[in-house]
């Protein structure tokens, strides 16, 4: 049975293929942008996760920002094109879609906007969120023609707090087609999620696509990532993989299998990281299972000495949590240690790849340097290296290494508070060389 059809202004009155169970008017805001002289892209949002088990893939749909209006269908669904149009007209007589789209633009952080009405069409289709129902959607399209330049970062969304992605208008090499058994049509997928069918229709219609491209707004590269200066932190756990293997193979209890114990161990570490970073107010973080890289920009966190003191206090608490987990591992050589590298420098954070990026990331020489500090400390711990004044590093202890750049920022009178100074390490990691202070954090 055919359950998808497009009805445009030239469609004559006739019976509908399927009477829709519900009718909606959707006013969309279509924002097209390009980076420097690059290809134009359409801004997409992710308005809803699936509301139930209606689709095998369990994914929601990319959409343009929109405002929705329910249409009162009275005592029964419309059965003809004419009756459907009458119901829509009656509902929309009391609505001001342009005012609502202007308010939507304001809620997206945009001001002094110029909006252009781009046209409209009707879709009758299986509902994206409730595929057990066939619904009608009257699409009223608005385009953003201009906006105050001060608001452009709200479109670029450098930290991805708004979750925007950008679909190239010449999109063929980015899309994958799959047939949806739930929606009885071919769907186009972008970045692992399907597109709303109205976007597919616009993209497949050369005239509509060209109109969007003609109003593309230029975004400079620096809108997608911010240059920063501040404290950089790289953390990794020593022996984490071995401890997980031990949990899987050796640890068991009544009512719990080894896999669930291993999962509990792994999730406990992730929870400790999240709690610590949240209590510190961290805003720029990348995690990777048994470690993370975090940055604390000076423009927000101010005094680096106080920040490092707070960080080490929180880290000591986390080391205490690790110590509790270590008590469950009987073989001391299989327990978990930790490494923390602290550095200070310039870096970038955000959509490092520009308009094509869909995850925030770090970039810059200082990011490489803090990673090398951590790697150099790891090598020294594994080797049991002696450092000035003759102390031997141990693989299962908890060490913090402080770069010379950060030590300069902290000043002469700085003390690590809850950490004990071990000595000075001459370290090497690939092309990186440095001489840095090492401190030890013991469980509280």
Short mmCIF file of C-alpha atoms in Angstrom, two decimals:
data_model
loop_
_atom_site.label_atom_id
_atom_site.label_comp_id
_atom_site.label_asym_id
_atom_site.label_seq_id
_atom_site.Cartn_x
_atom_site.Cartn_y
_atom_site.Cartn_z
CA UNK A 1 0.00 0.00 0.00
CA UNK A 2 1.33 3.46 -0.90
CA UNK A 3 1.35 5.61 2.23
CA UNK A 4 3.57 8.51 1.17
CA UNK A 5 2.53 11.34 -1.13
CA UNK A 6 3.44 14.97 -1.74
CA UNK A 7 0.64 17.45 -2.43
CA UNK A 8 1.73 20.84 -3.75
CA UNK A 9 -0.16 23.91 -4.90
CA UNK A 10 -0.87 22.44 -8.32
CA UNK A 11 -2.46 19.22 -7.08
CA UNK A 12 -6.20 19.09 -8.03
CA UNK A 13 -8.91 17.87 -5.72
CA UNK A 14 -9.07 14.10 -5.43
CA UNK A 15 -9.45 11.39 -2.87
CA UNK A 16 -6.50 10.91 -0.58
CA UNK A 17 -4.67 7.60 -0.84
CA UNK A 18 -5.02 7.16 2.93
CA UNK A 19 -7.19 9.40 5.17
CA UNK A 20 -4.80 10.82 7.83
CA UNK A 21 -5.49 10.01 11.47
CA UNK A 22 -4.03 13.40 12.46
CA UNK A 23 -3.22 16.64 10.67
CA UNK A 24 -0.40 19.03 11.60
CA UNK A 25 0.94 22.28 10.26
CA UNK A 26 4.72 22.52 10.58
CA UNK A 27 6.44 25.88 10.06
CA UNK A 28 10.15 25.27 9.50
CA UNK A 29 13.14 27.58 9.83
CA UNK A 30 15.74 26.62 7.23
CA UNK A 31 19.18 28.06 7.96
CA UNK A 32 21.84 27.62 5.29
CA UNK A 33 25.48 28.46 6.01
CA UNK A 34 28.91 28.04 4.47
CA UNK A 35 32.42 28.25 5.85
CA UNK A 36 34.51 30.80 3.97
CA UNK A 37 34.27 29.86 0.26
CA UNK A 38 33.07 26.30 0.91
CA UNK A 39 29.92 24.43 0.00
CA UNK A 40 26.57 25.51 1.56
CA UNK A 41 25.13 23.41 4.39
CA UNK A 42 21.67 23.13 5.96
CA UNK A 43 21.48 23.35 9.77
CA UNK A 44 19.78 20.33 11.34
CA UNK A 45 18.58 19.60 14.87
CA UNK A 46 17.53 16.43 16.67
CA UNK A 47 14.11 17.21 18.16
CA UNK A 48 13.14 13.83 19.60
CA UNK A 49 14.37 10.40 20.49
CA UNK A 50 11.98 7.59 19.50
CA UNK A 51 8.88 7.51 21.66
CA UNK A 52 8.52 3.74 21.55
CA UNK A 53 9.65 0.49 19.92
CA UNK A 54 8.13 1.35 16.55
CA UNK A 55 11.34 1.08 14.51
CA UNK A 56 14.04 -1.57 14.48
CA UNK A 57 16.84 0.99 14.33
CA UNK A 58 15.57 2.91 17.41
CA UNK A 59 16.78 6.29 16.08
CA UNK A 60 15.07 9.66 15.92
CA UNK A 61 15.14 11.96 12.89
CA UNK A 62 17.23 14.96 11.88
CA UNK A 63 15.01 17.97 11.32
CA UNK A 64 15.22 21.69 10.70
CA UNK A 65 14.03 23.87 13.63
CA UNK A 66 10.24 24.11 13.54
CA UNK A 67 7.00 25.20 15.19
CA UNK A 68 4.03 22.80 15.13
CA UNK A 69 0.27 23.46 15.10
CA UNK A 70 -2.33 20.68 15.55
CA UNK A 71 -5.29 20.86 13.17
CA UNK A 72 -8.77 20.11 14.50
CA UNK A 73 -10.21 17.36 12.29
CA UNK A 74 -13.62 17.35 13.95
CA UNK A 75 -15.63 14.12 13.85
CA UNK A 76 -13.55 12.29 11.28
CA UNK A 77 -10.45 12.48 9.10
CA UNK A 78 -10.44 14.34 5.77
CA UNK A 79 -10.76 12.07 2.75
CA UNK A 80 -10.04 14.50 -0.12
CA UNK A 81 -7.38 17.06 -0.95
CA UNK A 82 -9.98 19.84 -0.79
CA UNK A 83 -11.34 18.88 2.63
CA UNK A 84 -7.79 18.57 3.99
CA UNK A 85 -6.94 22.06 2.75
CA UNK A 86 -10.12 23.51 4.27
CA UNK A 87 -9.31 22.09 7.70
CA UNK A 88 -5.78 23.49 7.54
CA UNK A 89 -7.00 26.93 6.42
CA UNK A 90 -9.54 27.08 9.25
CA UNK A 91 -6.91 26.31 11.88
CA UNK A 92 -4.26 28.65 10.47
CA UNK A 93 -6.62 31.62 10.17
CA UNK A 94 -5.97 32.33 13.84
CA UNK A 95 -2.19 31.78 13.70
CA UNK A 96 0.72 34.03 12.74
CA UNK A 97 3.43 31.68 11.57
CA UNK A 98 5.94 34.42 10.75
CA UNK A 99 5.72 35.82 14.28
CA UNK A 100 6.15 32.35 15.72
CA UNK A 101 9.16 31.64 13.50
CA UNK A 102 10.65 34.98 14.58
CA UNK A 103 10.24 33.91 18.20
CA UNK A 104 11.81 30.54 17.38
CA UNK A 105 14.81 32.37 15.87
CA UNK A 106 15.08 34.43 19.05
CA UNK A 107 15.08 31.24 21.14
CA UNK A 108 17.94 29.97 18.96
CA UNK A 109 19.95 33.03 20.01
CA UNK A 110 19.36 35.04 16.81
CA UNK A 111 18.34 38.69 16.62
CA UNK A 112 17.74 41.29 13.92
CA UNK A 113 16.70 38.52 11.57
CA UNK A 114 15.31 38.73 8.06
CA UNK A 115 13.00 35.84 7.22
CA UNK A 116 11.82 34.82 3.77
CA UNK A 117 8.82 32.62 3.11
CA UNK A 118 10.06 29.87 0.79
CA UNK A 119 6.84 28.03 -0.03
CA UNK A 120 4.72 25.19 1.26
CA UNK A 121 3.61 21.66 0.47
CA UNK A 122 1.65 18.82 2.03
CA UNK A 123 2.94 15.41 3.00
CA UNK A 124 0.81 12.40 3.87
CA UNK A 125 2.95 9.71 5.42
CA UNK A 126 3.47 7.23 8.19
CA UNK A 127 4.28 9.31 11.27
CA UNK A 128 8.01 9.47 12.14
CA UNK A 129 7.44 9.12 15.89
CA UNK A 130 4.24 7.00 15.88
CA UNK A 131 4.53 4.74 12.81
CA UNK A 132 1.27 2.99 13.63
CA UNK A 133 -0.52 6.12 12.36
CA UNK A 134 -0.72 7.82 8.97
CA UNK A 135 -0.70 11.62 9.36
CA UNK A 136 -0.81 14.72 7.18
CA UNK A 137 1.81 17.45 7.57
CA UNK A 138 1.39 20.84 5.91
CA UNK A 139 4.91 22.26 5.64
CA UNK A 140 5.35 26.05 5.60
CA UNK A 141 8.99 26.85 4.88
CA UNK A 142 10.85 29.96 6.06
CA UNK A 143 14.47 30.75 5.31
CA UNK A 144 16.88 32.90 7.29
CA UNK A 145 18.19 35.56 4.89
CA UNK A 146 20.24 37.65 7.33
CA UNK A 147 21.07 37.95 11.03
CA UNK A 148 23.12 40.16 13.34
CA UNK A 149 26.77 39.11 12.99
CA UNK A 150 27.10 39.03 16.79
CA UNK A 151 24.78 36.00 16.77
CA UNK A 152 26.69 33.86 14.28
CA UNK A 153 28.39 31.81 17.00
CA UNK A 154 24.92 30.64 18.04
CA UNK A 155 24.61 29.09 14.59
CA UNK A 156 28.14 27.64 14.51
CA UNK A 157 27.51 26.05 17.94
CA UNK A 158 31.24 25.51 18.68
CA UNK A 159 30.74 23.55 21.91
CA UNK A 160 27.81 21.54 20.43
CA UNK A 161 25.63 22.48 23.38
CA UNK A 162 22.78 22.99 20.93
CA UNK A 163 23.59 19.77 19.08
CA UNK A 164 23.52 21.19 15.56
CA UNK A 165 24.91 19.31 12.57
CA UNK A 166 25.30 20.66 9.04
CA UNK A 167 24.13 18.77 5.94
CA UNK A 168 25.87 19.72 2.66
CA UNK A 169 23.31 20.79 0.06
CA UNK A 170 25.26 18.77 -2.53
CA UNK A 171 24.80 15.93 -0.13
CA UNK A 172 25.18 12.75 -2.14
CA UNK A 173 28.51 11.59 -0.68
CA UNK A 174 27.24 12.04 2.88
CA UNK A 175 23.95 10.16 2.67
CA UNK A 176 23.06 6.47 2.81
CA UNK A 177 19.68 5.10 1.72
CA UNK A 178 17.81 2.46 3.66
CA UNK A 179 14.29 1.13 3.29
CA UNK A 180 12.16 1.60 6.39
CA UNK A 181 9.72 -1.25 6.91
CA UNK A 182 7.94 0.82 9.57
CA UNK A 183 7.49 3.87 7.32
CA UNK A 184 7.21 2.00 4.00
CA UNK A 185 9.64 4.23 2.10
CA UNK A 186 13.28 4.79 1.29
CA UNK A 187 14.93 6.94 3.95
CA UNK A 188 18.14 8.90 3.67
CA UNK A 189 20.55 8.71 6.61
CA UNK A 190 23.08 11.33 7.68
CA UNK A 191 25.60 10.81 10.51
CA UNK A 192 23.86 7.67 11.70
CA UNK A 193 20.29 9.02 11.81
CA UNK A 194 17.54 9.36 9.17
CA UNK A 195 16.39 12.68 7.73
CA UNK A 196 12.82 13.89 7.98
CA UNK A 197 11.05 13.28 4.67
CA UNK A 198 10.37 17.00 4.12
CA UNK A 199 14.14 17.60 4.07
CA UNK A 200 14.55 14.76 1.58
CA UNK A 201 11.91 16.40 -0.64
CA UNK A 202 13.61 19.81 -0.54
CA UNK A 203 17.03 18.31 -1.22
CA UNK A 204 15.70 16.23 -4.12
CA UNK A 205 14.10 19.26 -5.80
CA UNK A 206 16.81 21.25 -7.65
CA UNK A 207 14.89 24.56 -7.60
CA UNK A 208 14.22 24.41 -3.86
CA UNK A 209 17.79 23.42 -3.13
CA UNK A 210 19.16 26.24 -5.27
CA UNK A 211 17.00 28.79 -3.42
CA UNK A 212 18.48 27.63 -0.12
CA UNK A 213 22.01 27.86 -1.47
CA UNK A 214 21.44 31.43 -2.69
CA UNK A 215 20.78 32.69 0.86
CA UNK A 216 23.69 30.88 2.53
CA UNK A 217 25.23 32.84 5.43
CA UNK A 218 29.04 32.97 5.71
CA UNK A 219 30.63 31.65 8.92
CA UNK A 220 34.34 32.19 9.56
CA UNK A 221 36.44 29.28 10.81
CA UNK A 222 37.11 30.93 14.18
CA UNK A 223 33.40 30.75 15.02
CA UNK A 224 33.60 26.95 15.17
CA UNK A 225 36.43 26.69 17.74
CA UNK A 226 37.67 29.07 20.39
CA UNK A 227 41.32 29.83 21.10
CA UNK A 228 41.96 29.44 24.82
CA UNK A 229 44.70 29.57 27.43
CA UNK A 230 44.51 27.69 30.69
CA UNK A 231 45.16 24.60 32.79
CA UNK A 232 45.36 21.31 30.89
CA UNK A 233 44.88 17.95 32.59
CA UNK A 234 45.57 14.47 31.20
CA UNK A 235 44.64 11.46 33.32
CA UNK A 236 45.13 7.75 32.76
CA UNK A 237 44.84 4.73 35.01
CA UNK A 238 47.77 2.33 35.28
CA UNK A 239 46.84 -1.36 35.00
CA UNK A 240 43.17 -0.66 34.32
CA UNK A 241 42.86 -3.28 31.58
CA UNK A 242 44.55 -5.91 33.72
CA UNK A 243 42.23 -5.09 36.63
CA UNK A 244 39.18 -5.50 34.38
CA UNK A 245 40.49 -8.84 33.20
CA UNK A 246 40.98 -9.88 36.83
CA UNK A 247 37.42 -8.79 37.65
CA UNK A 248 36.09 -10.83 34.75
CA UNK A 249 38.10 -13.97 35.44
CA UNK A 250 38.53 -14.05 39.22
CA UNK A 251 35.85 -12.00 40.96
CA UNK A 252 32.42 -13.46 41.60
CA UNK A 253 29.72 -13.32 44.19
CA UNK A 254 26.43 -15.01 44.90
CA UNK A 255 23.90 -13.81 42.33
CA UNK A 256 26.40 -11.89 40.17
CA UNK A 257 28.33 -13.28 37.21
CA UNK A 258 31.86 -12.13 36.33
CA UNK A 259 30.73 -9.97 33.40
CA UNK A 260 28.38 -7.96 35.61
CA UNK A 261 31.12 -7.50 38.21
CA UNK A 262 33.52 -6.29 35.50
CA UNK A 263 30.84 -3.88 34.23
CA UNK A 264 30.25 -2.57 37.74
CA UNK A 265 34.00 -2.00 38.17
CA UNK A 266 34.22 -0.17 34.83
CA UNK A 267 31.16 1.99 35.45
CA UNK A 268 32.37 2.88 38.93
CA UNK A 269 35.50 4.44 37.43
CA UNK A 270 33.43 6.39 34.88
CA UNK A 271 31.13 7.61 37.64
CA UNK A 272 34.09 8.79 39.73
CA UNK A 273 35.52 10.74 36.79
CA UNK A 274 32.18 12.38 36.00
CA UNK A 275 31.56 13.30 39.64
CA UNK A 276 35.01 14.82 40.07
CA UNK A 277 34.87 16.84 36.85
CA UNK A 278 31.34 18.00 37.64
CA UNK A 279 32.33 19.19 41.10
CA UNK A 280 35.21 21.14 39.59
CA UNK A 281 32.88 22.75 37.06
CA UNK A 282 34.77 21.35 34.07
CA UNK A 283 33.32 22.47 30.73
CA UNK A 284 35.84 21.15 28.19
CA UNK A 285 36.41 17.39 28.52
CA UNK A 286 37.15 14.35 26.40
CA UNK A 287 36.88 10.98 28.14
CA UNK A 288 38.22 7.61 26.99
CA UNK A 289 37.24 4.82 29.37
CA UNK A 290 40.15 4.78 31.79
CA UNK A 291 41.21 8.39 31.35
CA UNK A 292 40.37 11.86 30.15
CA UNK A 293 41.77 15.14 28.90
CA UNK A 294 40.24 18.27 30.40
CA UNK A 295 40.93 21.97 30.08
CA UNK A 296 40.06 24.82 32.41
CA UNK A 297 40.25 28.14 30.52
CA UNK A 298 41.79 30.99 32.47
CA UNK A 299 39.04 33.39 31.34
CA UNK A 300 36.59 31.37 33.48
CA UNK A 301 38.62 29.76 36.28
CA UNK A 302 41.02 32.58 37.14
CA UNK A 303 43.72 31.82 39.71
CA UNK A 304 45.57 28.66 38.57
CA UNK A 305 46.96 27.98 42.06
CA UNK A 306 43.49 27.76 43.59
CA UNK A 307 42.27 25.66 40.66
CA UNK A 308 45.12 23.17 41.02
CA UNK A 309 44.50 22.99 44.78
CA UNK A 310 40.83 22.19 44.18
CA UNK A 311 41.74 19.68 41.48
CA UNK A 312 44.18 17.79 43.69
CA UNK A 313 41.72 17.76 46.58
CA UNK A 314 39.11 16.17 44.31
CA UNK A 315 41.71 13.80 42.85
CA UNK A 316 42.71 12.62 46.32
CA UNK A 317 39.07 11.69 46.96
CA UNK A 318 38.95 9.79 43.67
CA UNK A 319 42.19 7.98 44.54
CA UNK A 320 40.45 6.94 47.74
CA UNK A 321 37.61 5.44 45.69
CA UNK A 322 40.15 3.57 43.55
CA UNK A 323 41.74 2.25 46.75
CA UNK A 324 38.39 0.75 47.75
CA UNK A 325 38.19 -1.05 44.40
CA UNK A 326 41.81 -2.18 44.76
CA UNK A 327 40.98 -3.91 48.04
CA UNK A 328 38.81 -6.33 46.04
CA UNK A 329 41.86 -7.35 43.98
CA UNK A 330 43.91 -9.77 46.10
CA UNK A 331 47.03 -9.76 43.91
CA UNK A 332 48.78 -6.47 44.60
CA UNK A 333 50.54 -6.45 41.24
CA UNK A 334 47.16 -6.38 39.46
CA UNK A 335 45.83 -3.32 41.25
CA UNK A 336 45.17 0.05 39.64
CA UNK A 337 47.48 3.04 39.86
CA UNK A 338 47.06 6.43 38.23
CA UNK A 339 48.85 9.20 36.39
CA UNK A 340 47.85 12.84 36.15
CA UNK A 341 49.73 15.36 34.01
CA UNK A 342 49.20 19.09 34.62
CA UNK A 343 50.25 21.72 32.11
CA UNK A 344 49.45 25.33 31.23
CA UNK A 345 49.29 26.73 27.71
CA UNK A 346 47.34 27.76 24.65
CA UNK A 347 44.92 25.45 22.87
CA UNK A 348 41.72 25.34 20.83
CA UNK A 349 38.45 23.67 21.75
CA UNK A 350 35.29 23.16 19.71
CA UNK A 351 34.50 22.01 16.20
CA UNK A 352 38.15 21.73 15.21
CA UNK A 353 37.28 20.54 11.71
CA UNK A 354 34.91 23.45 11.16
CA UNK A 355 31.50 23.02 9.65
CA UNK A 356 32.01 19.29 8.99
CA UNK A 357 32.73 18.49 12.68
CA UNK A 358 30.02 16.84 14.72
CA UNK A 359 31.92 16.35 17.99
CA UNK A 360 33.92 18.89 20.04
CA UNK A 361 37.65 18.25 20.29
CA UNK A 362 40.96 19.74 21.43
CA UNK A 363 43.78 21.00 19.25
CA UNK A 364 47.11 22.75 19.74
CA UNK A 365 50.73 22.12 20.71
CA UNK A 366 49.88 22.31 24.42
CA UNK A 367 47.38 19.45 24.05
CA UNK A 368 50.13 17.31 22.54
CA UNK A 369 52.52 18.37 25.31
CA UNK A 370 50.21 17.41 28.19
CA UNK A 371 49.63 14.03 26.53
CA UNK A 372 53.39 13.55 26.20
CA UNK A 373 53.85 14.47 29.88
CA UNK A 374 51.43 11.72 30.85
CA UNK A 375 53.07 9.23 28.47
CA UNK A 376 56.53 10.06 29.77
CA UNK A 377 55.36 9.55 33.35
CA UNK A 378 53.79 6.22 32.31
CA UNK A 379 57.09 5.01 30.85
CA UNK A 380 58.97 6.06 33.98
CA UNK A 381 56.48 4.27 36.23
CA UNK A 382 56.61 1.05 34.22
CA UNK A 383 60.41 1.12 34.25
CA UNK A 384 60.60 1.87 37.96
CA UNK A 385 62.78 4.84 37.07
CA UNK A 386 64.70 6.63 39.79
CA UNK A 387 64.19 10.36 39.85
CA UNK A 388 65.95 13.10 41.75
CA UNK A 389 66.55 12.80 44.71
CA UNK A 390 66.88 9.04 44.13
CA UNK A 391 63.26 7.93 44.60
CA UNK A 392 62.08 4.95 42.54
CA UNK A 393 58.68 5.35 40.88
CA UNK A 394 56.25 2.48 41.39
CA UNK A 395 53.71 1.36 38.79
CA UNK A 396 50.72 1.04 41.13
CA UNK A 397 51.03 4.35 42.96
CA UNK A 398 49.24 7.62 42.15
CA UNK A 399 51.50 10.30 40.70
CA UNK A 400 50.95 13.83 39.44
CA UNK A 401 53.46 15.45 37.10
CA UNK A 402 53.58 19.26 36.86
CA UNK A 403 55.12 20.88 33.79
CA UNK A 404 57.57 23.77 34.00
CA UNK A 405 55.07 26.00 32.19
CA UNK A 406 52.46 25.41 34.89
CA UNK A 407 55.03 25.64 37.67
CA UNK A 408 55.88 29.13 36.38
CA UNK A 409 52.20 30.12 36.55
CA UNK A 410 51.84 28.78 40.09
CA UNK A 411 54.69 30.89 41.49
CA UNK A 412 57.50 30.23 43.96
CA UNK A 413 55.38 29.77 47.09
CA UNK A 414 53.08 27.11 45.64
CA UNK A 415 52.48 23.85 47.46
CA UNK A 416 50.53 20.86 46.15
CA UNK A 417 48.50 20.62 49.36
CA UNK A 418 47.16 17.05 49.53
CA UNK A 419 50.09 15.72 47.44
CA UNK A 420 53.63 14.90 48.57
CA UNK A 421 56.59 16.02 46.45
CA UNK A 422 58.56 13.06 45.09
CA UNK A 423 61.23 14.78 43.01
CA UNK A 424 62.16 15.98 39.53
CA UNK A 425 61.83 13.77 36.45
CA UNK A 426 63.72 14.14 33.18
CA UNK A 427 61.24 12.58 30.79
CA UNK A 428 61.08 11.62 27.13
CA UNK A 429 58.01 10.75 25.07
CA UNK A 430 58.52 10.57 21.31
CA UNK A 431 59.82 13.99 20.25
CA UNK A 432 58.94 15.60 23.60
CA UNK A 433 61.56 16.38 26.28
CA UNK A 434 60.96 18.10 29.60
CA UNK A 435 62.07 18.30 33.20
CA UNK A 436 59.10 18.31 35.52
CA UNK A 437 58.13 17.92 39.16
CA UNK A 438 56.45 14.70 40.32
CA UNK A 439 54.10 14.54 43.28
CA UNK A 440 52.31 11.60 44.87
CA UNK A 441 48.69 11.56 45.96
CA UNK A 442 47.78 9.03 48.63
CA UNK A 443 44.25 7.84 49.41
CA UNK A 444 42.45 10.02 51.95
#
